[in-house]
PDB file of C-alpha atoms and ligand atoms in Angstrom:
ATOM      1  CA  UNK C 200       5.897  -4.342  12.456  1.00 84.00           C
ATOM      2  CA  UNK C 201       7.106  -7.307  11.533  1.00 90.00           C
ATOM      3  CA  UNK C 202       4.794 -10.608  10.371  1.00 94.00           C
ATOM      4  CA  UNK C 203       5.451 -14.011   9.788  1.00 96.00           C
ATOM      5  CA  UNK C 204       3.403 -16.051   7.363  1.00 97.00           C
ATOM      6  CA  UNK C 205       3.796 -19.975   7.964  1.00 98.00           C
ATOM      7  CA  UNK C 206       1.610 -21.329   4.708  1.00 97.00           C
ATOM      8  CA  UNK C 207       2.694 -24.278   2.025  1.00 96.00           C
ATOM      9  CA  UNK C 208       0.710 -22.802  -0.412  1.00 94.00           C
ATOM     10  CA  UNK C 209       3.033 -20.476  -1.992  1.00 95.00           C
ATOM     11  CA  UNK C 210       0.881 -18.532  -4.434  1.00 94.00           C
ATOM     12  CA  UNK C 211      -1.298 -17.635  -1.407  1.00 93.00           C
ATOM     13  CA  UNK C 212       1.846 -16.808   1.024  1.00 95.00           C
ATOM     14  CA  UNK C 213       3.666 -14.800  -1.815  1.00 94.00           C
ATOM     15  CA  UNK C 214       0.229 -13.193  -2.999  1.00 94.00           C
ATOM     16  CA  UNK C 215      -0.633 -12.102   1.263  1.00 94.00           C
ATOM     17  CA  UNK C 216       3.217 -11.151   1.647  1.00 94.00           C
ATOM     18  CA  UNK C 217       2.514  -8.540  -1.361  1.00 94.00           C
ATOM     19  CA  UNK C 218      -0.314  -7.226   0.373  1.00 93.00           C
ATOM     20  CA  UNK C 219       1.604  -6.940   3.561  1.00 93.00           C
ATOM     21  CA  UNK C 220       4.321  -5.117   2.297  1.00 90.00           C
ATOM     22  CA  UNK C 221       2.279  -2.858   0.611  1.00 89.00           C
ATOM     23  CA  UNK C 222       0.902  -1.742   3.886  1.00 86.00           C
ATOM     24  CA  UNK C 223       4.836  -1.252   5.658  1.00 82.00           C
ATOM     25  CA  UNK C 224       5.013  -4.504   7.366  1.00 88.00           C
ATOM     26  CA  UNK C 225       8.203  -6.478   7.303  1.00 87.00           C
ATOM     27  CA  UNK C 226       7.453 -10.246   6.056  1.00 92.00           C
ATOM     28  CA  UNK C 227       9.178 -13.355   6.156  1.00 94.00           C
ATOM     29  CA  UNK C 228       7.248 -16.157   4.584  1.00 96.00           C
ATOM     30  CA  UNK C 229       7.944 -20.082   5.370  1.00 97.00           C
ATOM     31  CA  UNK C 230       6.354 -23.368   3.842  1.00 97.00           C
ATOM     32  CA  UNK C 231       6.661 -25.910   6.023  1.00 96.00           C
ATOM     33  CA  UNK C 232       5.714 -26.573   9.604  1.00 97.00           C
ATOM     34  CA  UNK C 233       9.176 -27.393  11.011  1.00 96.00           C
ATOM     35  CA  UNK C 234      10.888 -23.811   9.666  1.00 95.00           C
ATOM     36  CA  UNK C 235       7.505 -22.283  10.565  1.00 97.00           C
ATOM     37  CA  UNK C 236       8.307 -23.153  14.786  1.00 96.00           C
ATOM     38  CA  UNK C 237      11.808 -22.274  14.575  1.00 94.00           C
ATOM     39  CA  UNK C 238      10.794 -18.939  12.791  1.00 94.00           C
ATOM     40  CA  UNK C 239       8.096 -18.042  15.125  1.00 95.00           C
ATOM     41  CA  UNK C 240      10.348 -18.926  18.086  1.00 93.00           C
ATOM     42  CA  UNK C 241      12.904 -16.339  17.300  1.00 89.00           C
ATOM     43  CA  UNK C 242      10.221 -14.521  19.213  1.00 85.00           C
ATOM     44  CA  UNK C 243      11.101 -11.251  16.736  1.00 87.00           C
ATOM     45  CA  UNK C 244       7.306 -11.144  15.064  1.00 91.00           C
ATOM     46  CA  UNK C 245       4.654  -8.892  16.026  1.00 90.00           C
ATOM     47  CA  UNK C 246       2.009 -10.926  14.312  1.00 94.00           C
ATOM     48  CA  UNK C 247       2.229 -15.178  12.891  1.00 97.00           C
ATOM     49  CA  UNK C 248      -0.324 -15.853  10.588  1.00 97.00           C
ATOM     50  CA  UNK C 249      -0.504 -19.732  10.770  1.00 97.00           C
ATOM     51  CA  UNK C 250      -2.242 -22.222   8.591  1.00 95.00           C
ATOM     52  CA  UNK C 251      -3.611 -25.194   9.977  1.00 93.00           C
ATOM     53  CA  UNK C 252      -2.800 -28.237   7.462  1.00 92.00           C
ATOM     54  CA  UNK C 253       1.312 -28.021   7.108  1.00 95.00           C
ATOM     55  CA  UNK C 254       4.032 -29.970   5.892  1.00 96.00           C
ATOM     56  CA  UNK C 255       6.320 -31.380   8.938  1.00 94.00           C
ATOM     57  CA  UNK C 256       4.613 -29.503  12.095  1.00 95.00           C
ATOM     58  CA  UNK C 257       0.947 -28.950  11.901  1.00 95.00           C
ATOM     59  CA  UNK C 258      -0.707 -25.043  13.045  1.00 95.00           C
ATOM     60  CA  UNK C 259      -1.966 -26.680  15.853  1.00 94.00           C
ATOM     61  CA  UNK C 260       1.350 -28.561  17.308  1.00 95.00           C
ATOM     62  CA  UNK C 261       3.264 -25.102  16.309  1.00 97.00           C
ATOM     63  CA  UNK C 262       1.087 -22.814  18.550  1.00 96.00           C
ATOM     64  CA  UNK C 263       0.974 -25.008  21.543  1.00 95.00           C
ATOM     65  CA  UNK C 264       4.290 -25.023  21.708  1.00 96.00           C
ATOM     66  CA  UNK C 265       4.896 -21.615  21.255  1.00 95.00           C
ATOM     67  CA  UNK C 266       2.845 -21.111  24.375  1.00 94.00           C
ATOM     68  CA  UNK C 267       4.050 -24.126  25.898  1.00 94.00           C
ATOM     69  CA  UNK C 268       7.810 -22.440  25.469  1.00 92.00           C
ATOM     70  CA  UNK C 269       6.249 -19.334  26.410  1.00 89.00           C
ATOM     71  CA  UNK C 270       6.017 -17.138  23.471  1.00 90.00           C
ATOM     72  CA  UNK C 271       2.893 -14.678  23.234  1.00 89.00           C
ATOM     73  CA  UNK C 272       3.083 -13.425  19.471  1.00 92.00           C
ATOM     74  CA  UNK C 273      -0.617 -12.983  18.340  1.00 94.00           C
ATOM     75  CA  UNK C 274      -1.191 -15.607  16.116  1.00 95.00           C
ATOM     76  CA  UNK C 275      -3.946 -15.704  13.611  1.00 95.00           C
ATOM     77  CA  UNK C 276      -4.853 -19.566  12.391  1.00 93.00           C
ATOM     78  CA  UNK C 277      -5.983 -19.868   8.487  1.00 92.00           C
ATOM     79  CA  UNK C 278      -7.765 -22.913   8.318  1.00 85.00           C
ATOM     80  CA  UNK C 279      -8.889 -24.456   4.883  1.00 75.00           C
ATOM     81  CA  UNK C 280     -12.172 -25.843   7.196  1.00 66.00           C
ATOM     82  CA  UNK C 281     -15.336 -24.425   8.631  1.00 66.00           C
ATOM     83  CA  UNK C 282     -16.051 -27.066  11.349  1.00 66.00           C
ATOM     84  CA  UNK C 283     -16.217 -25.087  14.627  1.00 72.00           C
ATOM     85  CA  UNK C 284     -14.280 -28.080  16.109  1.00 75.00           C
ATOM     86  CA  UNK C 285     -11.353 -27.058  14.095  1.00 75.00           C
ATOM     87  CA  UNK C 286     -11.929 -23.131  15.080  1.00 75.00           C
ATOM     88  CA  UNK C 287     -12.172 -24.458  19.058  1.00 77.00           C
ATOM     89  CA  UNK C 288      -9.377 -26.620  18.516  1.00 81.00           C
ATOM     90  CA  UNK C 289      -7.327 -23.557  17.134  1.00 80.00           C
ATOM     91  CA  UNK C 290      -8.175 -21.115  20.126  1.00 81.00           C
ATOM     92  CA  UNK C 291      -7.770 -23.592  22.375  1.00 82.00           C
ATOM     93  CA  UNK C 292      -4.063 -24.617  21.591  1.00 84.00           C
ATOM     94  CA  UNK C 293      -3.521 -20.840  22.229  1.00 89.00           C
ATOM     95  CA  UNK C 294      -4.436 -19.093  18.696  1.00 92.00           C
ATOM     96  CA  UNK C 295      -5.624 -15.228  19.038  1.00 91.00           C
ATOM     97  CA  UNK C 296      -7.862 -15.785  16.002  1.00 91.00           C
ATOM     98  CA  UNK C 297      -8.678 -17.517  13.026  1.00 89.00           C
ATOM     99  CA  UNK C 298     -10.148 -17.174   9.422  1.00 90.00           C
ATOM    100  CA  UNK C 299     -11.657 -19.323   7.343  1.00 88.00           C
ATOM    101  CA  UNK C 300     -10.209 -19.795   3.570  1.00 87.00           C
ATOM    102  CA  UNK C 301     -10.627 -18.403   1.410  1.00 86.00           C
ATOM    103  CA  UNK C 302     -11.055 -15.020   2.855  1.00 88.00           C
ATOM    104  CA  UNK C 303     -10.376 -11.184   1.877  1.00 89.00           C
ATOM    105  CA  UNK C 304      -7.002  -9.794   2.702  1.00 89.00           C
ATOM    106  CA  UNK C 305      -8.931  -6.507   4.015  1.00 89.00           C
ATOM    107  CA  UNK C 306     -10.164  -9.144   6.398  1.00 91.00           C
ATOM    108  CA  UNK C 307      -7.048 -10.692   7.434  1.00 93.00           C
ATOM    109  CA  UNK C 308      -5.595  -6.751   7.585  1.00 92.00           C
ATOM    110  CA  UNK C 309      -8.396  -5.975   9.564  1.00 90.00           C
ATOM    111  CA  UNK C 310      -7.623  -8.538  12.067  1.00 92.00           C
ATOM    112  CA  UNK C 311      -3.962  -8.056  11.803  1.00 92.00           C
ATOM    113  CA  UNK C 312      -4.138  -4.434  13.405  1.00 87.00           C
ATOM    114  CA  UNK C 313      -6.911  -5.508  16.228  1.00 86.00           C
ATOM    115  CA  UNK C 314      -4.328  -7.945  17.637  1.00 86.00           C
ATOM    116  CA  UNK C 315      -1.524  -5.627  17.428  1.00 81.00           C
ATOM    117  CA  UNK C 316      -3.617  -2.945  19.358  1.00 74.00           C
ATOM    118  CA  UNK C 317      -4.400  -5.764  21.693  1.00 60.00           C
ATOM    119  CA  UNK C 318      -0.814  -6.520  22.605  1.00 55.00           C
ATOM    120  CA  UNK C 319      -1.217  -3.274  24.490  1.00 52.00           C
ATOM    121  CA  UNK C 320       1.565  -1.398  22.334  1.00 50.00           C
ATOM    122  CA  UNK C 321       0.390   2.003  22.248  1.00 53.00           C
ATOM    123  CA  UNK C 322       1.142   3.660  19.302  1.00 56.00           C
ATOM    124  CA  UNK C 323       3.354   6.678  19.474  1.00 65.00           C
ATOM    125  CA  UNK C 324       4.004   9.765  17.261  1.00 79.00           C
ATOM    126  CA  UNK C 325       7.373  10.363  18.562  1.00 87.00           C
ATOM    127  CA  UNK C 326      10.104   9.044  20.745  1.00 90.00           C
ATOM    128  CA  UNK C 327      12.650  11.195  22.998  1.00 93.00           C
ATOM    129  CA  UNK C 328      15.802  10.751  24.410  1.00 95.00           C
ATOM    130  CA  UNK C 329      17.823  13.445  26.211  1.00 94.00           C
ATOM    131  CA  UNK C 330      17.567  16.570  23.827  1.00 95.00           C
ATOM    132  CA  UNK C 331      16.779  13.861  20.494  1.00 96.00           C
ATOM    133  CA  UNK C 332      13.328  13.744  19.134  1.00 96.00           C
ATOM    134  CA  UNK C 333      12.458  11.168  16.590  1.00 94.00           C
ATOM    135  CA  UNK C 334       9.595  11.477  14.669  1.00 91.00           C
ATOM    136  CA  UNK C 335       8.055   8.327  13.322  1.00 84.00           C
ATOM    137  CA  UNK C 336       5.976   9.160  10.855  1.00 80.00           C
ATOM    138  CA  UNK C 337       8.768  10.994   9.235  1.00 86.00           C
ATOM    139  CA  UNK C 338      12.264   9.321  10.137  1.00 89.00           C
ATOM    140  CA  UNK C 339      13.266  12.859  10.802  1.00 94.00           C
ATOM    141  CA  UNK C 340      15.754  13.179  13.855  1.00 97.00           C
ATOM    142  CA  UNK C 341      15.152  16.777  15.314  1.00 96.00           C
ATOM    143  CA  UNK C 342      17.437  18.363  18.185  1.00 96.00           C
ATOM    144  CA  UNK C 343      17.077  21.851  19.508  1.00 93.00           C
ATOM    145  CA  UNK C 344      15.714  23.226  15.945  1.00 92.00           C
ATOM    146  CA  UNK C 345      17.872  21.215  13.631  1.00 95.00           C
ATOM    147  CA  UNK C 346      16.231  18.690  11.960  1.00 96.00           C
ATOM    148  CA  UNK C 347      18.013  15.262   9.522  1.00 96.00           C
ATOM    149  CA  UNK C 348      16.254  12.542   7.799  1.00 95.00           C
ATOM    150  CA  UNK C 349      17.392   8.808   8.626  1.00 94.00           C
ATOM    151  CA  UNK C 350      17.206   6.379   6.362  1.00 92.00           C
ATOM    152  CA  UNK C 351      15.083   2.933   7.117  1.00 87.00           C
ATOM    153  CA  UNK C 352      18.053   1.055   9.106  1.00 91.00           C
ATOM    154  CA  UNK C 353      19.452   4.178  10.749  1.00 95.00           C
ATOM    155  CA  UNK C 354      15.609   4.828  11.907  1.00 93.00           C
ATOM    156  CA  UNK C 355      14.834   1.737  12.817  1.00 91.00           C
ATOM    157  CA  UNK C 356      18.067   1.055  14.771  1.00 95.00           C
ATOM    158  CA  UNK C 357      17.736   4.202  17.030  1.00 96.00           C
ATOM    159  CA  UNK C 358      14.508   3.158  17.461  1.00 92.00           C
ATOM    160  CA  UNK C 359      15.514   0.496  19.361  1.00 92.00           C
ATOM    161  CA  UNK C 360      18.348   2.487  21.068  1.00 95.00           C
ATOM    162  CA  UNK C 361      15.563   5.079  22.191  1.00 93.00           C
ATOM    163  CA  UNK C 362      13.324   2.596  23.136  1.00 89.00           C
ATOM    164  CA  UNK C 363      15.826   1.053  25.312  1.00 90.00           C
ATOM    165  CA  UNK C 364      16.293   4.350  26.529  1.00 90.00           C
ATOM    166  CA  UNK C 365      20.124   3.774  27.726  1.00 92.00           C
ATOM    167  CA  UNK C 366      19.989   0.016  28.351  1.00 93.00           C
ATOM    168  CA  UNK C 367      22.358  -1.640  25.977  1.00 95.00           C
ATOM    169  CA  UNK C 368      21.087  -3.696  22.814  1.00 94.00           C
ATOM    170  CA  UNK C 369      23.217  -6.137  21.372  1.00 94.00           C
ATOM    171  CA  UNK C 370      24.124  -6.439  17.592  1.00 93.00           C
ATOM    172  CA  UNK C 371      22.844  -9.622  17.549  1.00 90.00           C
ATOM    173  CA  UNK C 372      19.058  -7.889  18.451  1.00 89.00           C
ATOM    174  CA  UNK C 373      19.857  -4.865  16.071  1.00 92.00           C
ATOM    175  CA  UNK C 374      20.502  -7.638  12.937  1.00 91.00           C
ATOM    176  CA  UNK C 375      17.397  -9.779  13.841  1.00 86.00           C
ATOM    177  CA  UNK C 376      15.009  -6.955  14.115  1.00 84.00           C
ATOM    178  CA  UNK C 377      16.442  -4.505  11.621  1.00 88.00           C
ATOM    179  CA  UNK C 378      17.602  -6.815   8.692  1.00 86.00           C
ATOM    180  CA  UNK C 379      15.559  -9.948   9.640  1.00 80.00           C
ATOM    181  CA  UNK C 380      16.051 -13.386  11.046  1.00 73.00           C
ATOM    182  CA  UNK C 381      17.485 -14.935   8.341  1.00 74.00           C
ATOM    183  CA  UNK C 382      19.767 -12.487   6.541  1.00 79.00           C
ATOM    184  CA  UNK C 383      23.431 -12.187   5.680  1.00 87.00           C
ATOM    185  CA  UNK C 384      24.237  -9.145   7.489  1.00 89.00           C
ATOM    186  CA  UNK C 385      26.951  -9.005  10.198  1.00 90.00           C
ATOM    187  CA  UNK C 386      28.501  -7.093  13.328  1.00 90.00           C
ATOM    188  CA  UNK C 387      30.220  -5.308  10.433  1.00 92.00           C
ATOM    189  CA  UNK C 388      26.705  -3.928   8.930  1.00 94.00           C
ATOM    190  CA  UNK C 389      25.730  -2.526  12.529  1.00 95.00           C
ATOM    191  CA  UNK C 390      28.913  -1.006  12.896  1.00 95.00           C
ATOM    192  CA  UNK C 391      28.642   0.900   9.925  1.00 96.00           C
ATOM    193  CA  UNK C 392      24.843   2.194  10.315  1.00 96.00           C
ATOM    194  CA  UNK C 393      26.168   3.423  13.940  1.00 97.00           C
ATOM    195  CA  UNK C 394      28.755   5.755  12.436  1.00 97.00           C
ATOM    196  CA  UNK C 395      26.266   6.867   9.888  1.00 97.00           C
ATOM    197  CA  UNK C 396      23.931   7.678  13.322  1.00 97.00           C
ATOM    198  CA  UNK C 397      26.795   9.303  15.169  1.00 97.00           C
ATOM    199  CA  UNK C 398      27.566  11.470  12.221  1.00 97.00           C
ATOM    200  CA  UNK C 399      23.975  12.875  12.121  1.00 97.00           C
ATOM    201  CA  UNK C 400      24.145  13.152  15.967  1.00 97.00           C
ATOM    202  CA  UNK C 401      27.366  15.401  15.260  1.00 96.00           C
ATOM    203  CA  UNK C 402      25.202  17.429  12.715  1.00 96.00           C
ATOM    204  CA  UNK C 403      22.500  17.605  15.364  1.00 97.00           C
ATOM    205  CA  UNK C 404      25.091  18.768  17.853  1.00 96.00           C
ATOM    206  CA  UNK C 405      22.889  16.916  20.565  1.00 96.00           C
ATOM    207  CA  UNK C 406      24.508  16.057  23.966  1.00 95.00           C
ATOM    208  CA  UNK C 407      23.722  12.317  23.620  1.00 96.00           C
ATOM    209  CA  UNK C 408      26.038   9.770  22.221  1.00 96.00           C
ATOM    210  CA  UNK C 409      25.662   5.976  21.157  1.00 97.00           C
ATOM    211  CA  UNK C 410      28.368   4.161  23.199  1.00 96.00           C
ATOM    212  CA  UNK C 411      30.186   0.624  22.464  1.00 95.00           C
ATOM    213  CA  UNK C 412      29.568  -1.526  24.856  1.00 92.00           C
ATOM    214  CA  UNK C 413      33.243  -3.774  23.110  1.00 86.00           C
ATOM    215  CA  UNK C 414      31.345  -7.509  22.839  1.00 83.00           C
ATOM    216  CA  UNK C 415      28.114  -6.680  23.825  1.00 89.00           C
ATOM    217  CA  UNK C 416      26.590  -3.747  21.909  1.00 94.00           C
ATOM    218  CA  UNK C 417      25.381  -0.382  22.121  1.00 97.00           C
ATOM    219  CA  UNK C 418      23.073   1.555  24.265  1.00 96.00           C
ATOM    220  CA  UNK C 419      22.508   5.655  24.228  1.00 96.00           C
ATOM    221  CA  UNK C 420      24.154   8.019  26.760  1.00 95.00           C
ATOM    222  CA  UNK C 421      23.062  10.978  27.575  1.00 91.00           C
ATOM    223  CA  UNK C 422      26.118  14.268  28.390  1.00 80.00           C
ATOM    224  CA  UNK C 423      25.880  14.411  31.997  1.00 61.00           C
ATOM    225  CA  UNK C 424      26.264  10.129  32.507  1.00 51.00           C
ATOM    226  CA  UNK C 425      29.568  11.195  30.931  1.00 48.00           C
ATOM    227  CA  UNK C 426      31.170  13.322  33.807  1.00 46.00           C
TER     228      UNK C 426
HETATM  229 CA1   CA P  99      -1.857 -25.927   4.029  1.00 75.38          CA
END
């Protein structure tokens, strides 16, 4: 799950990124409207948690045109005011929901996994692909009673290739969900985390293979697309 928290306060934004993390979301925190729209834009973020009063872009301005442009992500609205004008105002430029500072992070946690269920992503123990099982509580990779651990990017890559389940994903959508929208990491990284997967899937002996799409990316094949 990934969360974006668009807030100019930075004590606040650092001190609710801390208690995100703690509970295995991945955070990216902004200060100012302006990086806040181009952030939420990217369209990568499960969850925005949006304050009103902002530095080049208000809350308001950045939700409508999220919607206007339209991108769903839940978005929660943190508004320093209690006027119900300000709450309408928030739901009505397309917010999910909104909380009143200062509040309790259990709170804002609270509401953070009701509009997550809402998005209608059902939450899954395991994911399958030919004769692959990965478990996702674990990160264990199991295949015909041989069992590997992955580590966090292998995991969370084949994640994506099972959930695709054979389409192709591009590197470009592996580096912005798996390392983040703004980080360093390049076709190079991917490449390496694929052998890494493909040297597991040799351990595994399991008939599927991740294939190179050359320029586009990668998607899973299972043994009899092969023939
Ligand atoms: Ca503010």
């Amino acid at each position: 799950m990934q969360v974006l928290i668009v807030e100019d306060e930075v004590r606040l934004a650092e001190a609710l990124g801390q208690i995100l993390s703690e509970q295995k979301y991945l955070v990216d925190i902004v200060h100012d409207g302006e990086d806040g729209y181009d952030y939420a834009a990217s369209g990568i973020y499960d969850v925005i948690v949006l304050d009103v009063m902002l530095p080049g872009m208000d809350g308001y301005e950045i939700v409508r045109k999220l919607r206007r442009n339209k991108n769903q992500t839940p978005v929660i609205m943190l508004t320093a005011r209690s006027a119900t004008d300000d709450k309408v105002k928030g739901l009505d430029c397309g917010a999910d929901d909104y909380m009143t500072k200062p509040f309790e992070p259990e709170e804002l946690l609270a509401r953070i996994r009701a509009l997550t269920r809402r998005q209608g992503e059902v939450v899954l123990d395991e994911m399958t692909f030919g004769d692959l099982t990965l478990d996702l509580s674990t990160c264990d990779l199991k295949c015909a009673g041989k069992s590997i651990h992955l580590n966090f990017k292998e995991f969370e890559i084949l994640k994506l290739l099972m959930g695709a389940q054979g389409s192709v994903i591009t590197k470009e959508d592996i580096i912005v969900k798996v390392w983040g929208y703004d980080s360093d990491a390049s076709d190079n990284n991917v490449e390496a985390y694929i052998s890494f997967l493909r040297k597991k899937f040799a351990f595994l002996k399991t008939k599927a293979s991740i294939i190179a799409l050359r320029k586009v990316g990668y998607r899973l094949m299972e043994e009899q697309d092969q023939r």
